[in-house]
Amino acid sequence: MSYQPKRKIIIDTDPGVDDAFAIVTALKYQGFEVVGITTVAGNKGLDYVTKNALKLVGLLNADCMVYQGAHAALKDLDKPVDQSKDAGNTHGFDGLGGIKLPYDLSRLSEQSAVDYILATVEQYPNEVEIMALGPLTNIALAIQTEPELMKKVKTIWSMGGGVYRGNVTPVAEFNYWFDAESAQITYSIGQDVDIYMFGLDVTYQTYFTANDFFFIKQEGGELGRHFYDMVQDYADSYWKNRRITGAVIHDLVPVIYAIDPTISNPEDVYHCAVSVSCEPGLVHGQTVVDLVDRHNYLKNSYVVINADDRKFKEVFMEIVFGEVADLYKKYVVS
Ligand code: RIB
Ligand code: CA
């Protein structure tokens, strides 16, 4: 096989248990060079999510730095922080299920997330792929600051939205609801930058079951035990609120698809127009996705609406746990 340079990845994230699965996978995948991790308020406040990113960098002994980003949604940046908008204790009191992990502040850069994103895109034009796993505030701020430069991002892989459903409201998904304005600004560059939207339609198809977590604990070694411990509160919320025996690892879907797009069939990926409602009230944060394509709206996104959950999980197990994935394939019924 001819030499393939590693793909340059910036992970923009609000860890977050599902973010943690995604971050670990991206750091372990040999085809990625995670050049930096930028944090954004979302699941928890900026202090928690930044500390959690540092914990994960330390756990994997990754050589990338962490860059602190927006402490609130775009429209709230100049207001006192309103923590009532975060995900509460869905991801545990600290956003990582309360697991005890050290973190090294020397891995925290003094450069802001937005400045880092812009500097990296300028250094590597048309090469940088952004894994956007939280509210899109940092991305929107970068676009507002240098709109032409941000058009040189190669791909934005965004977990967010939903064609037919919401989670934080009946029609809105948390990341895009938390900062709808930033989501709309991000999709405004969708004719210049390939933006892939992974909404709740596809993420709910891929949820990890109790069997999957049992296997991760039994065969995943120390990392597997950390995953199992951190997911307990998160899985509790899925049983209590959704009667799901397991949990949806939303943010892992864009990472696995970016690695192996064959988890979805080509006909499950729609090149279409996406718009995010910024109206206050009932429809705030709703993604309006034009799958019917009868109105000649400008196409600004690739919306992935289906994935093979078994293949998705097997790719994850192979990348993160190596050979024990064979035991998963042979013995674990999802
Ligand atoms: O709605 C799911 C998304 O919101 C995920 O990114 C999760 O981590 C939370 O940020
Ligand atoms: Ca997230």
mmCIF file of C-alpha atoms and ligand atoms in Angstrom:
data_model
loop_
_atom_site.group_PDB
_atom_site.id
_atom_site.type_symbol
_atom_site.label_atom_id
_atom_site.label_comp_id
_atom_site.label_asym_id
_atom_site.label_seq_id
_atom_site.Cartn_x
_atom_site.Cartn_y
_atom_site.Cartn_z
ATOM 1 C CA MET A 1 0.000 0.000 0.000
ATOM 2 C CA SER A 2 1.446 3.401 -0.965
ATOM 3 C CA TYR A 3 2.445 5.808 1.824
ATOM 4 C CA GLN A 4 -0.555 7.761 3.077
ATOM 5 C CA PRO A 5 0.224 10.901 5.116
ATOM 6 C CA LYS A 6 -1.704 11.072 8.365
ATOM 7 C CA ARG A 7 -4.875 13.155 8.221
ATOM 8 C CA LYS A 8 -4.661 16.353 10.286
ATOM 9 C CA ILE A 9 -7.495 16.427 12.811
ATOM 10 C CA ILE A 10 -8.637 19.111 15.253
ATOM 11 C CA ILE A 11 -11.152 17.789 17.784
ATOM 12 C CA ASP A 12 -13.528 20.508 19.016
ATOM 13 C CA THR A 13 -15.333 19.063 21.995
ATOM 14 C CA ASP A 14 -17.294 19.378 25.265
ATOM 15 C CA PRO A 15 -16.300 16.145 27.055
ATOM 16 C CA GLY A 16 -18.733 14.542 27.903
ATOM 17 C CA VAL A 17 -18.756 10.759 28.062
ATOM 18 C CA ASP A 18 -19.575 10.186 24.396
ATOM 19 C CA ASP A 19 -16.961 12.788 23.476
ATOM 20 C CA ALA A 20 -14.458 10.733 25.508
ATOM 21 C CA PHE A 21 -15.110 7.585 23.434
ATOM 22 C CA ALA A 22 -14.678 9.677 20.269
ATOM 23 C CA ILE A 23 -11.507 11.426 21.462
ATOM 24 C CA VAL A 24 -9.842 8.160 22.547
ATOM 25 C CA THR A 25 -10.710 6.514 19.224
ATOM 26 C CA ALA A 26 -9.354 9.430 17.196
ATOM 27 C CA LEU A 27 -6.145 9.481 19.265
ATOM 28 C CA LYS A 28 -5.643 5.739 18.786
ATOM 29 C CA TYR A 29 -6.422 5.593 15.062
ATOM 30 C CA GLN A 30 -3.131 5.360 13.164
ATOM 31 C CA GLY A 31 -4.451 7.243 10.138
ATOM 32 C CA PHE A 32 -5.100 10.400 12.162
ATOM 33 C CA GLU A 33 -2.691 12.997 13.490
ATOM 34 C CA VAL A 34 -4.756 14.757 16.158
ATOM 35 C CA VAL A 35 -2.917 18.079 15.994
ATOM 36 C CA GLY A 36 -4.972 19.707 18.760
ATOM 37 C CA ILE A 37 -8.055 19.472 20.982
ATOM 38 C CA THR A 38 -10.158 22.609 21.436
ATOM 39 C CA THR A 39 -12.749 22.796 24.181
ATOM 40 C CA VAL A 40 -16.147 24.459 24.212
ATOM 41 C CA ALA A 41 -18.813 24.818 26.895
ATOM 42 C CA GLY A 42 -21.734 22.477 26.386
ATOM 43 C CA ASN A 43 -22.245 19.302 28.404
ATOM 44 C CA LYS A 44 -20.549 21.056 31.309
ATOM 45 C CA GLY A 45 -18.935 24.445 31.877
ATOM 46 C CA LEU A 46 -15.644 25.300 30.182
ATOM 47 C CA ASP A 47 -13.555 24.535 33.277
ATOM 48 C CA TYR A 48 -14.899 20.982 33.541
ATOM 49 C CA VAL A 49 -14.758 20.148 29.824
ATOM 50 C CA THR A 50 -11.207 21.503 29.562
ATOM 51 C CA LYS A 51 -10.084 19.518 32.601
ATOM 52 C CA ASN A 52 -11.743 16.428 31.081
ATOM 53 C CA ALA A 53 -9.926 16.924 27.779
ATOM 54 C CA LEU A 54 -6.638 17.164 29.716
ATOM 55 C CA LYS A 55 -7.503 13.949 31.583
ATOM 56 C CA LEU A 56 -8.062 12.100 28.297
ATOM 57 C CA VAL A 57 -4.852 13.476 26.740
ATOM 58 C CA GLY A 58 -3.035 12.250 29.858
ATOM 59 C CA LEU A 59 -4.738 8.849 29.821
ATOM 60 C CA LEU A 60 -3.588 8.278 26.226
ATOM 61 C CA ASN A 61 -0.249 10.060 26.776
ATOM 62 C CA ALA A 62 -1.112 11.994 23.605
ATOM 63 C CA ASP A 63 1.376 14.602 22.408
ATOM 64 C CA CYS A 64 -1.242 17.158 21.360
ATOM 65 C CA MET A 65 -2.152 20.262 23.353
ATOM 66 C CA VAL A 66 -5.544 21.392 24.648
ATOM 67 C CA TYR A 67 -6.854 24.866 23.728
ATOM 68 C CA GLN A 68 -9.617 26.499 25.750
ATOM 69 C CA GLY A 69 -12.520 27.991 23.774
ATOM 70 C CA ALA A 70 -15.906 29.568 24.298
ATOM 71 C CA HIS A 71 -17.392 29.594 27.803
ATOM 72 C CA ALA A 72 -20.953 30.108 26.518
ATOM 73 C CA ALA A 73 -23.052 30.236 23.356
ATOM 74 C CA LEU A 74 -22.276 33.052 20.925
ATOM 75 C CA LYS A 75 -25.204 35.202 22.023
ATOM 76 C CA ASP A 76 -24.360 34.699 25.708
ATOM 77 C CA LEU A 77 -20.611 35.355 25.618
ATOM 78 C CA ASP A 78 -20.941 38.769 27.228
ATOM 79 C CA LYS A 79 -23.476 37.624 29.850
ATOM 80 C CA PRO A 80 -22.907 35.868 33.192
ATOM 81 C CA VAL A 81 -22.461 32.132 32.614
ATOM 82 C CA ASP A 82 -25.845 30.343 32.716
ATOM 83 C CA GLN A 83 -25.084 26.788 33.746
ATOM 84 C CA SER A 84 -28.752 25.866 33.586
ATOM 85 C CA LYS A 85 -28.205 25.319 29.842
ATOM 86 C CA ASP A 86 -25.614 22.575 30.251
ATOM 87 C CA ALA A 87 -26.417 18.872 30.308
ATOM 88 C CA GLY A 88 -26.657 18.793 34.095
ATOM 89 C CA ASN A 89 -25.502 15.452 35.479
ATOM 90 C CA THR A 90 -26.311 13.420 32.348
ATOM 91 C CA HIS A 91 -22.577 12.790 31.975
ATOM 92 C CA GLY A 92 -21.999 12.688 35.748
ATOM 93 C CA PHE A 93 -21.341 15.644 38.051
ATOM 94 C CA ASP A 94 -18.022 16.396 36.328
ATOM 95 C CA GLY A 95 -18.864 15.357 32.753
ATOM 96 C CA LEU A 96 -16.834 12.123 32.891
ATOM 97 C CA GLY A 97 -18.917 10.039 35.260
ATOM 98 C CA GLY A 98 -16.744 11.087 38.188
ATOM 99 C CA ILE A 99 -13.846 8.785 37.258
ATOM 100 C CA LYS A 100 -10.597 9.701 38.970
ATOM 101 C CA LEU A 101 -7.962 10.627 36.383
ATOM 102 C CA PRO A 102 -4.977 12.943 36.780
ATOM 103 C CA TYR A 103 -4.486 15.864 34.450
ATOM 104 C CA ASP A 104 -1.406 17.868 33.545
ATOM 105 C CA LEU A 105 -1.897 21.617 33.141
ATOM 106 C CA SER A 106 1.306 21.771 31.091
ATOM 107 C CA ARG A 107 -0.768 20.252 28.250
ATOM 108 C CA LEU A 108 -3.056 23.324 28.340
ATOM 109 C CA SER A 109 -1.937 25.964 25.830
ATOM 110 C CA GLU A 110 -2.195 29.689 26.495
ATOM 111 C CA GLN A 111 -3.404 30.096 22.897
ATOM 112 C CA SER A 112 -7.187 30.313 22.587
ATOM 113 C CA ALA A 113 -9.139 27.675 20.692
ATOM 114 C CA VAL A 114 -10.198 30.118 17.974
ATOM 115 C CA ASP A 115 -6.672 31.446 17.448
ATOM 116 C CA TYR A 116 -5.357 27.873 17.319
ATOM 117 C CA ILE A 117 -7.950 26.770 14.760
ATOM 118 C CA LEU A 118 -7.177 29.766 12.523
ATOM 119 C CA ALA A 119 -3.414 29.379 12.846
ATOM 120 C CA THR A 120 -3.601 25.649 12.031
ATOM 121 C CA VAL A 121 -5.850 26.128 8.993
ATOM 122 C CA GLU A 122 -3.475 28.851 7.758
ATOM 123 C CA GLN A 123 -0.498 26.519 8.259
ATOM 124 C CA TYR A 124 -2.220 23.569 6.559
ATOM 125 C CA PRO A 125 -4.721 24.985 4.046
ATOM 126 C CA ASN A 126 -7.224 22.422 2.680
ATOM 127 C CA GLU A 127 -5.813 19.682 4.941
ATOM 128 C CA VAL A 128 -7.392 20.224 8.358
ATOM 129 C CA GLU A 129 -10.472 18.176 9.286
ATOM 130 C CA ILE A 130 -12.458 19.361 12.303
ATOM 131 C CA MET A 131 -14.276 16.769 14.451
ATOM 132 C CA ALA A 132 -16.994 19.029 15.901
ATOM 133 C CA LEU A 133 -18.429 17.106 18.853
ATOM 134 C CA GLY A 134 -20.104 19.883 20.832
ATOM 135 C CA PRO A 135 -21.793 23.244 20.279
ATOM 136 C CA LEU A 136 -20.253 25.001 17.253
ATOM 137 C CA THR A 137 -19.336 28.225 19.046
ATOM 138 C CA ASN A 138 -15.568 28.029 18.426
ATOM 139 C CA ILE A 139 -16.124 27.237 14.740
ATOM 140 C CA ALA A 140 -18.539 30.153 14.332
ATOM 141 C CA LEU A 141 -16.180 32.556 16.096
ATOM 142 C CA ALA A 142 -13.376 31.451 13.765
ATOM 143 C CA ILE A 143 -15.632 32.008 10.738
ATOM 144 C CA GLN A 144 -16.640 35.460 12.001
ATOM 145 C CA THR A 145 -12.974 36.337 12.580
ATOM 146 C CA GLU A 146 -11.521 35.012 9.282
ATOM 147 C CA PRO A 147 -14.354 33.946 6.935
ATOM 148 C CA GLU A 148 -12.120 33.440 3.875
ATOM 149 C CA LEU A 149 -9.479 31.491 5.809
ATOM 150 C CA MET A 150 -12.086 29.146 7.311
ATOM 151 C CA LYS A 151 -13.165 28.197 3.796
ATOM 152 C CA LYS A 152 -9.806 26.418 3.615
ATOM 153 C CA VAL A 153 -10.885 23.832 6.210
ATOM 154 C CA LYS A 154 -11.010 20.492 4.402
ATOM 155 C CA THR A 155 -13.964 18.900 6.235
ATOM 156 C CA ILE A 156 -16.152 19.549 9.247
ATOM 157 C CA TRP A 157 -17.543 16.344 10.758
ATOM 158 C CA SER A 158 -20.326 17.542 13.073
ATOM 159 C CA MET A 159 -22.357 15.548 15.562
ATOM 160 C CA GLY A 160 -25.548 17.546 15.842
ATOM 161 C CA GLY A 161 -29.091 18.150 14.722
ATOM 162 C CA GLY A 162 -31.676 15.641 13.661
ATOM 163 C CA VAL A 163 -33.783 15.236 10.537
ATOM 164 C CA TYR A 164 -36.814 13.740 12.243
ATOM 165 C CA ARG A 165 -36.170 14.205 15.961
ATOM 166 C CA GLY A 166 -34.637 16.083 18.849
ATOM 167 C CA ASN A 167 -33.455 15.196 22.335
ATOM 168 C CA VAL A 168 -33.322 18.364 24.396
ATOM 169 C CA THR A 169 -36.642 19.384 22.831
ATOM 170 C CA PRO A 170 -38.959 17.395 20.527
ATOM 171 C CA VAL A 171 -37.283 18.959 17.497
ATOM 172 C CA ALA A 172 -33.829 20.142 18.608
ATOM 173 C CA GLU A 173 -30.633 18.273 19.413
ATOM 174 C CA PHE A 174 -28.472 19.516 22.304
ATOM 175 C CA ASN A 175 -25.360 20.804 20.424
ATOM 176 C CA TYR A 176 -27.352 22.857 17.917
ATOM 177 C CA TRP A 177 -29.939 23.929 20.503
ATOM 178 C CA PHE A 178 -27.215 25.123 22.908
ATOM 179 C CA ASP A 179 -25.859 27.494 20.258
ATOM 180 C CA ALA A 180 -28.209 27.671 17.265
ATOM 181 C CA GLU A 181 -26.659 30.878 15.951
ATOM 182 C CA SER A 182 -23.231 29.247 15.774
ATOM 183 C CA ALA A 183 -24.663 26.204 14.017
ATOM 184 C CA GLN A 184 -26.325 28.428 11.404
ATOM 185 C CA ILE A 185 -23.083 30.405 10.912
ATOM 186 C CA THR A 186 -21.136 27.153 10.492
ATOM 187 C CA TYR A 187 -23.483 25.843 7.795
ATOM 188 C CA SER A 188 -23.154 29.182 5.966
ATOM 189 C CA ILE A 189 -19.739 28.021 4.654
ATOM 190 C CA GLY A 190 -21.118 24.644 3.569
ATOM 191 C CA GLN A 191 -20.692 25.401 -0.136
ATOM 192 C CA ASP A 192 -16.958 25.907 0.336
ATOM 193 C CA VAL A 193 -16.262 23.337 3.061
ATOM 194 C CA ASP A 194 -17.633 19.780 3.138
ATOM 195 C CA ILE A 195 -19.790 19.641 6.269
ATOM 196 C CA TYR A 196 -21.089 16.215 7.294
ATOM 197 C CA MET A 197 -24.019 16.262 9.727
ATOM 198 C CA PHE A 198 -24.506 13.237 11.988
ATOM 199 C CA GLY A 199 -27.834 13.832 13.707
ATOM 200 C CA LEU A 200 -29.822 11.840 16.210
ATOM 201 C CA ASP A 201 -31.433 9.813 13.410
ATOM 202 C CA VAL A 202 -28.164 7.975 12.800
ATOM 203 C CA THR A 203 -26.653 8.152 16.287
ATOM 204 C CA TYR A 204 -29.613 6.442 17.955
ATOM 205 C CA GLN A 205 -29.241 3.527 15.500
ATOM 206 C CA THR A 206 -25.769 2.823 16.880
ATOM 207 C CA TYR A 207 -26.298 2.786 20.652
ATOM 208 C CA PHE A 208 -24.031 0.628 22.771
ATOM 209 C CA THR A 209 -25.952 -2.083 24.657
ATOM 210 C CA ALA A 210 -25.369 -3.423 28.161
ATOM 211 C CA ASN A 211 -23.660 -6.414 26.477
ATOM 212 C CA ASP A 212 -21.290 -4.067 24.652
ATOM 213 C CA PHE A 213 -20.331 -2.302 27.881
ATOM 214 C CA PHE A 214 -19.982 -5.648 29.689
ATOM 215 C CA PHE A 215 -17.516 -6.756 26.994
ATOM 216 C CA ILE A 216 -15.578 -3.478 27.165
ATOM 217 C CA LYS A 217 -15.203 -3.938 30.925
ATOM 218 C CA GLN A 218 -14.219 -7.608 30.695
ATOM 219 C CA GLU A 219 -11.759 -7.436 27.793
ATOM 220 C CA GLY A 220 -10.801 -3.757 27.431
ATOM 221 C CA GLY A 221 -8.087 -3.684 30.070
ATOM 222 C CA GLU A 222 -7.521 -0.483 32.079
ATOM 223 C CA LEU A 223 -8.977 1.696 29.321
ATOM 224 C CA GLY A 224 -12.019 -0.549 29.110
ATOM 225 C CA ARG A 225 -12.569 -0.256 32.844
ATOM 226 C CA HIS A 226 -12.335 3.539 32.624
ATOM 227 C CA PHE A 227 -14.896 3.536 29.807
ATOM 228 C CA TYR A 228 -17.174 1.264 31.843
ATOM 229 C CA ASP A 229 -16.875 3.383 34.983
ATOM 230 C CA MET A 230 -17.379 6.708 33.214
ATOM 231 C CA VAL A 231 -20.499 5.531 31.365
ATOM 232 C CA GLN A 232 -22.527 4.443 34.427
ATOM 233 C CA ASP A 233 -24.282 7.760 35.139
ATOM 234 C CA TYR A 234 -24.743 8.314 31.394
ATOM 235 C CA ALA A 235 -26.310 4.874 30.950
ATOM 236 C CA ASP A 236 -28.539 5.467 34.008
ATOM 237 C CA SER A 237 -29.973 8.541 32.250
ATOM 238 C CA TYR A 238 -30.764 6.458 29.158
ATOM 239 C CA TRP A 239 -32.642 3.860 31.184
ATOM 240 C CA LYS A 240 -34.536 6.463 33.233
ATOM 241 C CA ASN A 241 -35.364 8.782 30.330
ATOM 242 C CA ARG A 242 -35.453 6.545 27.242
ATOM 243 C CA ARG A 243 -35.823 2.970 28.593
ATOM 244 C CA ILE A 244 -32.651 2.056 26.702
ATOM 245 C CA THR A 245 -30.412 -0.597 28.340
ATOM 246 C CA GLY A 246 -27.165 0.968 27.223
ATOM 247 C CA ALA A 247 -26.284 4.438 25.940
ATOM 248 C CA VAL A 248 -25.967 6.379 22.700
ATOM 249 C CA ILE A 249 -22.317 7.274 22.084
ATOM 250 C CA HIS A 250 -23.335 10.084 19.719
ATOM 251 C CA ASP A 251 -19.927 11.694 19.129
ATOM 252 C CA LEU A 252 -18.292 8.406 18.133
ATOM 253 C CA VAL A 253 -20.348 8.234 14.915
ATOM 254 C CA PRO A 254 -18.594 11.050 12.988
ATOM 255 C CA VAL A 255 -15.194 9.684 14.033
ATOM 256 C CA ILE A 256 -15.924 6.120 12.905
ATOM 257 C CA TYR A 257 -17.569 7.326 9.670
ATOM 258 C CA ALA A 258 -14.580 9.561 8.899
ATOM 259 C CA ILE A 259 -12.361 6.483 9.378
ATOM 260 C CA ASP A 260 -14.605 3.991 7.532
ATOM 261 C CA PRO A 261 -17.537 5.520 5.603
ATOM 262 C CA THR A 262 -18.696 2.029 4.585
ATOM 263 C CA ILE A 263 -20.567 1.856 7.891
ATOM 264 C CA SER A 264 -23.223 3.675 5.856
ATOM 265 C CA ASN A 265 -24.548 3.007 2.367
ATOM 266 C CA PRO A 266 -24.038 5.837 -0.162
ATOM 267 C CA GLU A 267 -27.812 6.192 -0.493
ATOM 268 C CA ASP A 268 -27.942 7.014 3.229
ATOM 269 C CA VAL A 269 -25.878 10.173 2.718
ATOM 270 C CA TYR A 270 -27.848 13.146 1.372
ATOM 271 C CA HIS A 271 -26.128 16.159 -0.165
ATOM 272 C CA CYS A 272 -28.706 18.746 0.756
ATOM 273 C CA ALA A 273 -29.624 22.061 2.356
ATOM 274 C CA VAL A 274 -29.531 22.326 6.138
ATOM 275 C CA SER A 275 -30.787 25.328 8.064
ATOM 276 C CA VAL A 276 -30.859 25.777 11.848
ATOM 277 C CA SER A 277 -33.736 27.679 13.414
ATOM 278 C CA CYS A 278 -32.562 30.551 15.617
ATOM 279 C CA GLU A 279 -36.127 31.544 16.467
ATOM 280 C CA PRO A 280 -36.812 31.646 20.223
ATOM 281 C CA GLY A 281 -39.246 29.130 21.735
ATOM 282 C CA LEU A 282 -40.517 25.790 20.488
ATOM 283 C CA VAL A 283 -38.419 25.405 17.332
ATOM 284 C CA HIS A 284 -35.165 26.943 18.635
ATOM 285 C CA GLY A 285 -32.214 24.853 17.415
ATOM 286 C CA GLN A 286 -34.296 22.686 15.047
ATOM 287 C CA THR A 287 -32.454 21.548 11.933
ATOM 288 C CA VAL A 288 -34.556 21.899 8.790
ATOM 289 C CA VAL A 289 -33.077 19.346 6.397
ATOM 290 C CA ASP A 290 -34.255 19.446 2.771
ATOM 291 C CA LEU A 291 -34.088 15.742 1.886
ATOM 292 C CA VAL A 292 -36.741 16.113 -0.836
ATOM 293 C CA ASP A 293 -34.661 18.637 -2.846
ATOM 294 C CA ARG A 294 -37.592 20.153 -4.752
ATOM 295 C CA HIS A 295 -36.851 23.765 -3.958
ATOM 296 C CA ASN A 296 -33.319 24.276 -5.287
ATOM 297 C CA TYR A 297 -32.071 25.394 -1.907
ATOM 298 C CA LEU A 298 -28.298 25.767 -1.878
ATOM 299 C CA LYS A 299 -26.800 22.449 -0.752
ATOM 300 C CA ASN A 300 -24.481 23.049 2.225
ATOM 301 C CA SER A 301 -24.169 19.672 3.930
ATOM 302 C CA TYR A 302 -23.878 15.928 3.635
ATOM 303 C CA VAL A 303 -26.448 14.468 6.035
ATOM 304 C CA VAL A 304 -25.838 10.871 7.113
ATOM 305 C CA ILE A 305 -29.094 9.276 8.258
ATOM 306 C CA ASN A 306 -28.327 5.545 8.557
ATOM 307 C CA ALA A 307 -25.421 3.353 9.652
ATOM 308 C CA ASP A 308 -24.790 -0.343 10.271
ATOM 309 C CA ASP A 309 -24.520 -0.420 14.076
ATOM 310 C CA ARG A 310 -22.722 -3.763 14.193
ATOM 311 C CA LYS A 311 -20.028 -2.687 11.730
ATOM 312 C CA PHE A 312 -19.751 0.669 13.555
ATOM 313 C CA LYS A 313 -19.028 -1.089 16.853
ATOM 314 C CA GLU A 314 -16.624 -3.600 15.339
ATOM 315 C CA VAL A 315 -14.550 -0.785 13.797
ATOM 316 C CA PHE A 316 -14.490 0.903 17.224
ATOM 317 C CA MET A 317 -13.433 -2.308 19.017
ATOM 318 C CA GLU A 318 -10.665 -2.985 16.471
ATOM 319 C CA ILE A 319 -9.173 0.510 16.703
ATOM 320 C CA VAL A 320 -9.392 0.889 20.477
ATOM 321 C CA PHE A 321 -8.919 -2.662 21.762
ATOM 322 C CA GLY A 322 -7.068 -4.401 18.936
ATOM 323 C CA GLU A 323 -7.176 -8.198 18.812
ATOM 324 C CA VAL A 324 -9.868 -8.629 21.467
ATOM 325 C CA ALA A 325 -12.249 -7.299 18.826
ATOM 326 C CA ASP A 326 -12.216 -10.903 17.490
ATOM 327 C CA LEU A 327 -13.792 -12.055 20.774
ATOM 328 C CA TYR A 328 -16.419 -9.339 20.412
ATOM 329 C CA LYS A 329 -17.249 -10.414 16.852
ATOM 330 C CA LYS A 330 -17.443 -14.080 17.868
ATOM 331 C CA TYR A 331 -19.292 -13.964 21.174
ATOM 332 C CA VAL A 332 -21.104 -10.673 21.807
ATOM 333 C CA VAL A 333 -24.635 -10.223 20.625
ATOM 334 C CA SER A 334 -25.252 -6.490 20.626
HETATM 335 O O1 RIB B 1 -27.018 15.561 21.608
HETATM 336 C C1 RIB B 1 -25.835 14.835 21.790
HETATM 337 C C2 RIB B 1 -24.652 15.750 21.831
HETATM 338 O O2 RIB B 1 -24.779 16.648 22.923
HETATM 339 C C3 RIB B 1 -23.326 15.011 22.073
HETATM 340 O O3 RIB B 1 -22.282 15.717 21.468
HETATM 341 C C4 RIB B 1 -23.198 15.040 23.568
HETATM 342 O O4 RIB B 1 -21.832 14.967 23.988
HETATM 343 C C5 RIB B 1 -23.744 16.409 23.867
HETATM 344 O O5 RIB B 1 -22.705 17.354 23.661
HETATM 345 CA CA CA B 2 -20.325 16.333 22.807
#
